[in-house]
Coordinates of C-alpha atoms in Angstrom, one line a residue:
Chain A
M58 CA -0.2 0.0 0.1
N59 CA 1.1 3.4 -1.5
R60 CA 0.6 5.5 2.0
H61 CA 0.9 9.4 1.9
L62 CA 2.9 9.0 4.3
D63 CA 5.5 7.9 2.1
L64 CA 4.8 10.4 0.1
E65 CA 5.6 12.7 2.4
I66 CA 9.2 11.1 3.4
A67 CA 9.5 10.8 -0.4
E68 CA 9.5 15.3 -0.3
L69 CA 11.7 14.8 3.0
K70 CA 14.0 12.9 1.1
E71 CA 15.2 14.6 -2.1
K72 CA 15.1 17.7 0.2
L73 CA 17.6 16.4 1.6
L74 CA 19.1 15.5 -1.5
T75 CA 19.0 18.7 -3.2
M76 CA 20.9 20.8 -0.2
G77 CA 23.3 17.8 -0.6
S78 CA 24.3 18.7 -4.1
H79 CA 24.8 22.3 -2.9
A80 CA 26.7 21.8 -0.2
E81 CA 28.8 20.0 -2.2
R82 CA 28.9 22.4 -4.8
A83 CA 29.6 25.1 -2.0
V84 CA 33.1 23.1 -1.3
S85 CA 34.5 21.8 -4.5
E86 CA 33.4 25.4 -5.5
A87 CA 35.2 26.9 -3.2
V88 CA 38.9 24.6 -3.4
R89 CA 39.1 26.2 -7.0
S90 CA 38.3 29.0 -6.2
L91 CA 41.6 28.7 -4.0
I92 CA 43.6 26.3 -6.8
E93 CA 42.3 28.5 -9.0
R94 CA 42.3 32.2 -7.3
S95 CA 39.1 33.1 -8.1
D96 CA 37.9 35.5 -6.6
D97 CA 34.3 36.2 -7.8
L98 CA 34.2 32.3 -7.3
A99 CA 35.1 32.7 -3.7
R100 CA 32.6 35.2 -3.4
K101 CA 29.8 33.2 -4.2
V102 CA 31.0 30.2 -2.5
D103 CA 29.5 33.0 0.8
E104 CA 26.9 34.3 -1.4
N105 CA 25.2 31.4 -1.3
D106 CA 25.6 29.7 1.3
N107 CA 22.1 30.7 3.0
I108 CA 20.7 28.6 0.5
V109 CA 22.1 25.7 2.3
D110 CA 20.8 27.4 5.4
Q111 CA 17.3 27.8 4.4
F112 CA 17.3 24.2 3.5
E113 CA 18.7 23.0 7.4
V114 CA 15.2 24.9 8.2
D115 CA 13.0 23.7 6.1
V116 CA 14.4 20.2 6.7
D117 CA 13.3 20.6 10.9
E118 CA 10.8 22.5 9.6
A119 CA 9.0 19.0 7.9
A120 CA 11.0 16.9 9.6
I121 CA 8.8 17.9 13.0
H122 CA 5.3 18.2 11.1
L123 CA 6.1 13.6 10.3
L124 CA 6.6 13.4 13.8
S125 CA 4.0 14.9 15.4
K126 CA 2.3 11.6 12.6
A127 CA 4.2 9.6 15.1
P128 CA 5.9 7.1 13.0
L129 CA 7.6 3.9 14.0
A130 CA 10.6 1.8 13.6
T131 CA 12.6 3.0 9.9
D132 CA 9.6 6.1 9.7
L133 CA 10.8 7.7 13.2
R134 CA 14.4 6.7 11.7
F135 CA 14.5 7.7 8.9
I136 CA 12.2 11.3 9.7
T137 CA 15.3 11.6 13.0
V138 CA 18.3 10.6 10.6
A139 CA 16.9 13.2 8.2
M140 CA 17.6 16.5 11.2
K141 CA 21.2 15.0 10.9
I142 CA 22.9 14.7 8.2
S143 CA 21.4 18.3 7.4
Q144 CA 22.7 20.3 10.3
N145 CA 25.7 18.0 9.2
L146 CA 25.2 20.1 5.2
E147 CA 24.8 22.7 6.6
R148 CA 27.4 22.9 8.7
I149 CA 29.2 21.3 6.0
A150 CA 28.0 24.1 3.3
D151 CA 29.8 26.3 6.4
E152 CA 32.9 25.0 6.4
A153 CA 33.5 26.0 2.4
T154 CA 32.1 29.3 3.0
K155 CA 35.4 29.5 5.3
I156 CA 37.3 27.8 2.8
A157 CA 36.1 30.1 0.7
R158 CA 37.3 33.7 2.8
R159 CA 39.9 32.8 3.2
S160 CA 41.1 31.9 -0.5
L161 CA 40.5 35.7 -0.8
E162 CA 42.9 36.5 1.7
L163 CA 44.8 34.2 -0.1
N164 CA 44.6 35.8 -4.0
L165 CA 45.8 38.8 -2.5
E166 CA 49.3 37.7 -1.7
P167 CA 51.6 35.0 -3.9
Q168 CA 51.1 31.8 -3.4
L169 CA 53.3 30.0 -1.6
K170 CA 53.6 26.8 -2.8
A171 CA 51.5 24.2 -4.7
Y172 CA 49.3 23.3 -3.4
V173 CA 49.2 19.7 -3.3
D174 CA 47.8 18.6 -0.1
I175 CA 44.8 20.7 0.3
P176 CA 43.8 19.1 -3.5
Q177 CA 44.2 16.3 -1.8
M178 CA 42.4 16.5 1.0
A179 CA 39.5 18.3 -0.4
G180 CA 39.4 14.6 -3.5
I181 CA 39.2 12.4 -0.4
A182 CA 36.7 13.8 1.6
R183 CA 34.0 15.6 -1.7
E184 CA 34.3 11.9 -2.5
M185 CA 33.1 10.5 1.2
L186 CA 30.5 13.3 1.5
K187 CA 28.9 11.9 -2.4
T188 CA 29.3 8.1 -1.0
A189 CA 27.7 9.2 2.3
L190 CA 24.9 10.9 0.4
D191 CA 25.1 7.9 -2.8
A192 CA 24.6 5.0 0.3
F193 CA 21.5 7.6 2.1
V194 CA 19.8 7.3 -1.0
H195 CA 21.1 3.7 -2.2
K196 CA 19.9 2.0 0.4
Q197 CA 23.5 0.7 0.6
P198 CA 24.9 1.3 4.7
E199 CA 28.2 -1.6 3.5
K200 CA 28.9 1.7 1.1
A201 CA 27.8 4.6 4.4
I202 CA 31.2 1.8 6.2
E203 CA 33.7 2.2 3.8
V204 CA 33.5 6.4 4.2
I205 CA 34.7 5.8 7.9
A206 CA 37.5 4.4 7.2
R207 CA 38.6 6.8 4.6
D208 CA 38.4 9.6 7.7
K209 CA 41.3 8.6 8.9
K210 CA 43.8 9.9 5.2
V211 CA 41.7 13.0 5.6
D212 CA 43.1 13.4 9.0
E213 CA 47.0 12.4 8.0
I214 CA 47.5 14.7 5.7
N215 CA 46.0 17.6 7.9
K216 CA 48.6 16.7 10.9
Q217 CA 51.7 15.9 8.1
F218 CA 50.3 19.9 6.5
H219 CA 49.9 21.5 9.9
R220 CA 53.9 20.5 10.5
E221 CA 54.6 21.4 6.7
L222 CA 53.3 24.9 7.5
S223 CA 54.8 25.5 11.3
S224 CA 58.7 24.4 9.7
Y225 CA 57.4 27.4 6.8
M226 CA 56.4 30.2 10.1
I227 CA 59.6 29.1 12.0
E228 CA 61.6 29.5 8.9
N229 CA 60.3 32.6 7.5
P230 CA 58.0 34.9 9.6
A231 CA 56.4 36.4 6.3
T232 CA 54.6 33.2 5.7
I233 CA 53.1 32.9 9.0
T234 CA 49.5 35.0 7.4
R235 CA 49.4 33.2 4.4
C236 CA 50.2 29.5 6.3
L237 CA 47.5 30.4 9.0
N238 CA 45.0 30.8 6.3
L239 CA 46.3 27.2 4.6
M240 CA 46.2 26.4 7.6
V241 CA 41.8 26.8 8.2
V242 CA 42.0 25.6 4.7
S243 CA 42.7 22.7 5.5
K244 CA 41.7 22.6 9.1
A245 CA 37.8 23.0 7.2
L246 CA 38.8 19.8 5.1
E247 CA 39.6 17.8 7.4
R248 CA 36.3 18.9 9.7
I249 CA 34.1 18.1 6.6
A250 CA 35.9 15.0 6.2
D251 CA 33.9 14.6 9.6
H252 CA 30.8 15.2 8.9
A253 CA 30.9 13.7 5.7
T254 CA 31.5 10.2 8.3
N255 CA 28.7 11.3 10.7
I256 CA 26.0 11.3 7.7
A257 CA 27.9 7.1 6.3
E258 CA 27.6 7.2 10.3
E259 CA 23.8 8.4 10.8
V260 CA 23.2 6.3 7.0
V261 CA 24.3 3.1 8.9
Y262 CA 21.1 3.8 11.7
L263 CA 18.7 3.8 9.4
Y264 CA 19.0 1.3 7.8
E265 CA 21.0 -1.0 9.8
A266 CA 19.6 0.0 13.0
R267 CA 22.9 -0.7 14.6
D268 CA 23.8 3.2 16.3
I269 CA 28.6 1.9 15.6
R270 CA 28.8 6.6 16.4
H271 CA 32.0 6.8 19.3
G272 CA 33.5 3.4 18.0
G273 CA 30.1 1.6 19.1
G274 CA 27.8 -1.3 17.3
K275 CA 30.3 -3.4 15.4
Chain B
M95 CA 7.2 18.9 34.2
T96 CA 9.2 22.1 32.0
E97 CA 6.7 24.9 31.6
S98 CA 5.3 24.8 27.9
P99 CA 6.5 26.6 24.9
I100 CA 3.7 28.2 25.1
K101 CA 4.3 31.1 22.6
S102 CA 2.8 34.9 22.4
V103 CA 0.7 34.1 19.6
V104 CA -3.0 34.8 19.7
V105 CA -5.3 32.6 18.3
K106 CA -8.8 33.9 18.3
S107 CA -10.5 30.3 17.6
S108 CA -13.4 31.1 15.8
A109 CA -10.1 32.6 13.4
P110 CA -10.3 30.0 10.2
P111 CA -6.9 28.8 9.6
A112 CA -5.4 30.4 6.9
E113 CA -5.6 26.9 4.7
A114 CA -8.7 28.1 4.3
S115 CA -8.9 31.6 4.1
Q116 CA -11.0 31.0 0.8
T117 CA -14.6 31.0 1.1
P118 CA -16.0 29.0 4.1
F119 CA -18.3 26.0 2.5
I120 CA -19.3 25.7 6.6
E121 CA -19.4 28.1 8.9
V122 CA -21.6 28.3 12.1
E123 CA -22.1 31.0 14.9
N124 CA -22.7 31.6 18.5
L125 CA -24.5 27.6 18.4
S126 CA -25.4 26.2 21.6
L127 CA -26.9 23.4 22.3
H128 CA -28.8 22.3 25.2
Y129 CA -29.7 18.1 27.0
G130 CA -32.6 19.4 29.4
T131 CA -31.3 22.1 31.9
T132 CA -28.1 20.7 31.2
R133 CA -25.9 22.9 28.6
A134 CA -23.4 20.7 25.9
L135 CA -21.6 23.1 23.5
K136 CA -21.6 27.0 24.2
N137 CA -21.3 29.0 21.9
I138 CA -19.5 27.8 19.2
S139 CA -18.0 29.9 15.9
L140 CA -15.7 27.6 13.1
K141 CA -15.6 27.9 9.9
L142 CA -13.8 25.5 8.0
G143 CA -13.4 24.9 4.0
E144 CA -14.6 22.6 1.7
K145 CA -12.8 19.6 0.3
V146 CA -10.0 19.4 4.0
V147 CA -10.0 16.6 6.4
T148 CA -11.1 18.5 10.3
A149 CA -10.7 16.9 13.2
F150 CA -12.9 17.2 16.1
I151 CA -10.1 16.4 20.0
G152 CA -11.0 16.9 23.6
P153 CA -11.8 15.1 26.1
S154 CA -14.2 12.6 26.6
G155 CA -17.9 14.5 27.1
C156 CA -16.6 17.7 25.6
G157 CA -19.8 17.8 23.8
K158 CA -17.4 16.7 20.0
S159 CA -20.1 14.4 18.8
T160 CA -22.1 16.3 19.8
F161 CA -21.2 18.6 17.2
L162 CA -20.8 16.9 14.4
R163 CA -24.2 15.9 14.9
C164 CA -25.1 18.9 14.7
F165 CA -24.0 19.3 11.0
N166 CA -26.5 16.5 10.0
R167 CA -29.3 17.8 12.5
M168 CA -28.8 13.9 14.1
N169 CA -30.0 16.0 17.9
D170 CA -32.5 16.4 16.2
L171 CA -34.2 12.7 16.9
I172 CA -33.1 13.4 20.8
D173 CA -36.3 15.2 22.4
S174 CA -35.2 16.9 25.0
V175 CA -32.6 18.8 23.1
H176 CA -33.4 21.9 21.9
I177 CA -29.8 24.0 19.8
D178 CA -28.9 28.0 19.0
G179 CA -27.3 29.4 16.7
V180 CA -26.6 28.8 13.0
I181 CA -25.1 26.7 11.3
K182 CA -24.8 27.2 6.9
I183 CA -23.6 24.4 4.7
G184 CA -22.9 26.5 1.0
G185 CA -24.4 29.7 2.8
Q186 CA -27.3 28.3 4.2
D187 CA -28.5 27.6 7.4
I188 CA -29.9 24.3 7.2
Y189 CA -31.9 25.3 11.1
E190 CA -34.3 27.0 8.4
K191 CA -37.4 25.7 8.9
Q192 CA -37.7 25.3 5.4
V193 CA -34.8 22.9 5.1
D194 CA -35.8 19.0 5.9
A195 CA -33.8 16.9 7.6
I196 CA -34.1 14.1 5.8
E197 CA -32.5 15.5 2.5
L198 CA -30.4 17.5 4.4
R199 CA -28.3 14.2 5.1
K200 CA -27.9 12.8 1.6
R201 CA -25.6 16.2 0.9
V202 CA -24.4 15.3 4.8
G203 CA -23.7 11.3 5.0
M204 CA -22.4 10.1 8.4
V205 CA -19.8 6.9 9.5
F206 CA -20.1 5.9 13.6
Q207 CA -17.8 4.2 15.3
R208 CA -18.8 0.7 15.4
S209 CA -19.9 -0.1 12.1
N210 CA -23.7 -1.1 11.1
P211 CA -24.4 -2.2 8.2
F212 CA -27.3 -3.5 7.3
P213 CA -28.0 -7.4 7.4
K214 CA -27.9 -7.9 3.3
S215 CA -25.6 -8.4 1.4
I216 CA -22.7 -6.1 -0.1
Y217 CA -24.2 -4.9 -3.2
E218 CA -27.1 -4.3 -2.1
N219 CA -25.6 -2.3 1.6
V220 CA -24.5 0.3 -1.3
A221 CA -26.9 0.0 -3.3
Y222 CA -29.4 0.9 -0.7
G223 CA -29.4 3.6 -0.3
L224 CA -29.1 5.2 -4.4
R225 CA -32.9 3.3 -4.9
L226 CA -34.0 4.6 -1.9
Q227 CA -33.0 8.3 -3.8
G228 CA -35.4 7.3 -6.7
I229 CA -32.4 5.3 -9.4
K230 CA -34.2 2.3 -10.8
A231 CA -31.2 2.3 -13.6
K232 CA -30.1 -1.5 -12.7
Q233 CA -26.3 -0.9 -14.8
E234 CA -26.4 2.9 -12.9
I235 CA -27.0 1.8 -10.4
E236 CA -24.4 -1.3 -10.8
G237 CA -21.9 1.8 -11.6
R238 CA -22.2 3.7 -9.0
V239 CA -21.9 -0.2 -6.9
E240 CA -18.1 -0.8 -8.3
R241 CA -17.2 3.0 -7.8
S242 CA -18.6 3.8 -4.5
L243 CA -16.7 0.0 -3.9
R244 CA -13.6 1.2 -6.1
D245 CA -14.3 4.6 -3.8
A246 CA -13.6 2.9 0.2
A247 CA -10.9 1.0 -1.0
L248 CA -12.9 -2.2 -1.1
W249 CA -13.6 -3.2 -3.9
D250 CA -11.1 -5.6 -4.5
E251 CA -11.8 -7.4 -1.9
V252 CA -15.2 -8.3 -2.5
K253 CA -15.8 -8.2 -6.2
D254 CA -16.4 -11.4 -6.1
R255 CA -19.2 -12.2 -3.5
L256 CA -20.1 -8.9 -3.5
Q257 CA -23.8 -11.3 -3.2
S258 CA -22.5 -12.0 -0.2
S259 CA -23.9 -11.5 3.3
A260 CA -21.7 -7.9 4.6
L261 CA -22.2 -9.0 7.9
G262 CA -19.6 -11.5 7.1
L263 CA -16.8 -9.3 6.5
S264 CA -14.2 -8.3 9.4
G265 CA -14.3 -5.1 11.1
G266 CA -12.7 -3.1 9.0
Q267 CA -14.3 -4.2 5.4
Q268 CA -17.5 -3.7 7.2
Q269 CA -15.9 0.1 8.0
R270 CA -14.8 0.7 4.3
L271 CA -18.7 -1.2 3.2
C272 CA -20.7 1.8 5.8
I273 CA -18.6 4.3 3.9
A274 CA -19.2 3.6 0.2
R275 CA -22.7 3.2 1.8
A276 CA -22.2 6.5 2.5
I277 CA -20.4 8.0 -0.4
A278 CA -22.1 6.3 -2.6
I279 CA -25.5 8.5 -2.7
R280 CA -22.2 11.3 -4.3
P281 CA -23.1 13.5 0.0
E282 CA -20.8 16.9 0.4
I283 CA -19.7 15.9 3.9
I284 CA -19.1 12.8 5.5
L285 CA -19.4 12.9 9.5
M286 CA -17.1 10.3 11.0
D287 CA -18.0 9.1 14.4
E288 CA -14.6 7.8 15.8
P289 CA -13.9 5.6 12.4
A290 CA -12.1 3.4 13.2
S291 CA -11.2 3.4 17.2
A292 CA -12.7 -0.4 16.9
L293 CA -10.0 -1.5 14.3
D294 CA -6.9 -2.8 14.6
P295 CA -4.1 -1.0 13.2
I296 CA -4.1 -2.5 9.5
A297 CA -7.6 -1.7 9.7
T298 CA -7.6 1.6 11.3
A299 CA -3.4 2.9 8.8
K300 CA -6.2 1.4 5.9
I301 CA -9.4 3.6 7.0
E302 CA -6.9 6.8 7.0
E303 CA -5.3 6.1 4.7
L304 CA -8.9 6.3 2.2
I305 CA -9.6 9.4 4.5
L306 CA -6.9 10.8 3.0
E307 CA -7.9 9.3 -1.0
L308 CA -11.8 10.7 -0.4
K309 CA -10.6 14.4 1.2
K310 CA -9.9 14.9 -3.1
D311 CA -14.3 14.9 -3.6
F312 CA -15.4 15.7 -0.1
T313 CA -15.4 18.0 3.1
I314 CA -15.3 15.3 6.4
I315 CA -15.9 15.9 9.8
I316 CA -14.2 13.6 12.1
V317 CA -14.4 13.1 15.5
T318 CA -11.4 10.5 16.6
H319 CA -9.6 10.3 20.6
N320 CA -6.4 9.2 18.7
M321 CA -4.6 12.9 18.6
Q322 CA -1.9 10.9 16.5
Q323 CA -4.7 10.1 13.8
A324 CA -5.7 13.7 13.6
A325 CA -2.4 14.4 12.8
R326 CA -2.1 12.1 10.2
I327 CA -5.3 13.2 8.5
S328 CA -6.0 15.9 9.2
D329 CA -5.4 19.3 8.2
H330 CA -6.8 21.5 10.7
T331 CA -8.1 20.5 14.5
A332 CA -10.3 21.7 16.2
F333 CA -10.0 20.9 20.4
F334 CA -13.1 20.7 22.8
Y335 CA -12.9 21.6 26.0
L336 CA -15.9 20.9 28.6
G337 CA -18.4 22.0 25.3
E338 CA -16.2 24.5 24.4
L339 CA -13.7 25.3 21.3
I340 CA -11.0 26.0 22.9
E341 CA -8.4 26.2 20.3
F342 CA -9.1 26.2 16.3
D343 CA -5.9 25.7 14.2
R344 CA -4.2 24.2 11.3
T345 CA -2.8 20.9 12.3
H346 CA 0.7 20.7 12.3
K347 CA -0.4 24.2 14.7
V348 CA -2.7 22.2 17.4
F349 CA 0.4 19.5 17.5
T350 CA 3.5 21.3 17.9
N351 CA 2.7 25.0 19.1
P352 CA -0.7 24.7 20.2
A353 CA -1.4 28.4 21.1
K354 CA -3.2 27.6 24.5
R355 CA -2.6 25.9 27.7
Q356 CA -5.3 23.7 27.4
T357 CA -4.2 22.4 23.9
E358 CA -1.6 21.6 24.2
D359 CA -1.6 19.9 27.7
Y360 CA -3.7 17.5 26.4
V361 CA -2.0 17.1 22.6
T362 CA 0.7 16.0 25.4
G363 CA -1.2 13.7 27.2
R364 CA -0.5 15.2 30.7
F365 CA -4.7 16.5 31.0
G366 CA -6.5 16.2 34.3

């Protein structure tokens, strides 16, 4: 039986996916604004942040509305997970905005070094986000679990990049401003990967009713 | 218990909710009802839109069923009842002298808490009302019986045994048959008094889905004790207490941010 609740849940899912694609694009454009030294792109990311913010509000409102109908089991998990996913997506977009703003500052000075680590981190983080959202759409918790393992790699690159930037600052104090900006960018990408991990964990909870956060539910 | 998160929004209980701002289909003005000397409904005013589902909720004895029965003048059948005020349906005051209650009940159908099929065949249960309306052509009756049973989501389950007794159906099927019987004569409004309270969860879910389908064609008013049911199926909700209309608003608003403390206490189960 095709229930009316199913239609409303499908609408909520659709909304989340659109929100996810906006967040993905924000990350991608923010990193490009840095690599390609494009102020226009950076400003665009900053300006578009409110779109994702609005989605968060809309998703929460729809979820509260659905919760008042006393859903059970899978439906109940879906709605609570939807609220958490939207919160993580909103934070991802915030991190993208942070990167875009630092790009604007970095673009004022000559490039410190060839960017190798940042595109690599961004690539993994975006892939994690994409896979987590795909796992959500296609009901594939096993794919979501794969995402979680990749977070370590992003953490490692972030740490290594911080060490490298520290050495730049010690050698030449004139690089400090640029190094600090790059540290913020690196940290933002590390946080994006964390949020993608959170989404993946929620996807596992949604489809397997297993809470694997903080190393639990194994 | 924490302080209830009531915001300082003043919702006039008689005001139509936002979506009902279309020309109201049903208008109730200052309706009061007495059983002898007992005043069961006190100065109720509200406006309902067309083709929406409105739920009446409230504790037992709050007057919601009594109020429901005012819409097809079922209370006329009780001698001690005295009604003041106005109920207009499509602009017409249904308590005016020239209004024939039998004719009114063709426009305003009713489904009761306990399914009450006639002790006749499934087919006859639906065809009976059509014959009473003067429809004689067999083909037309057959067509309308089938359509009503389809609209009541019962056709597939009974199409091979239309001549069997309606009393052999399950409780949920009997209730859907009663809905088919009510919609066969194409009323404008369907009143439902706890239509699913005697049914199991699966039969209840079917009735709820059915109500959501029926609202495309009919204006529905439902009395229910099941708050989640009201939240699931209705567009607007009216909360009654001790014969008074306490709050009337969009269902979403009533269940997530009611304006009145009494409503909040009732929907959160803290009442009394």
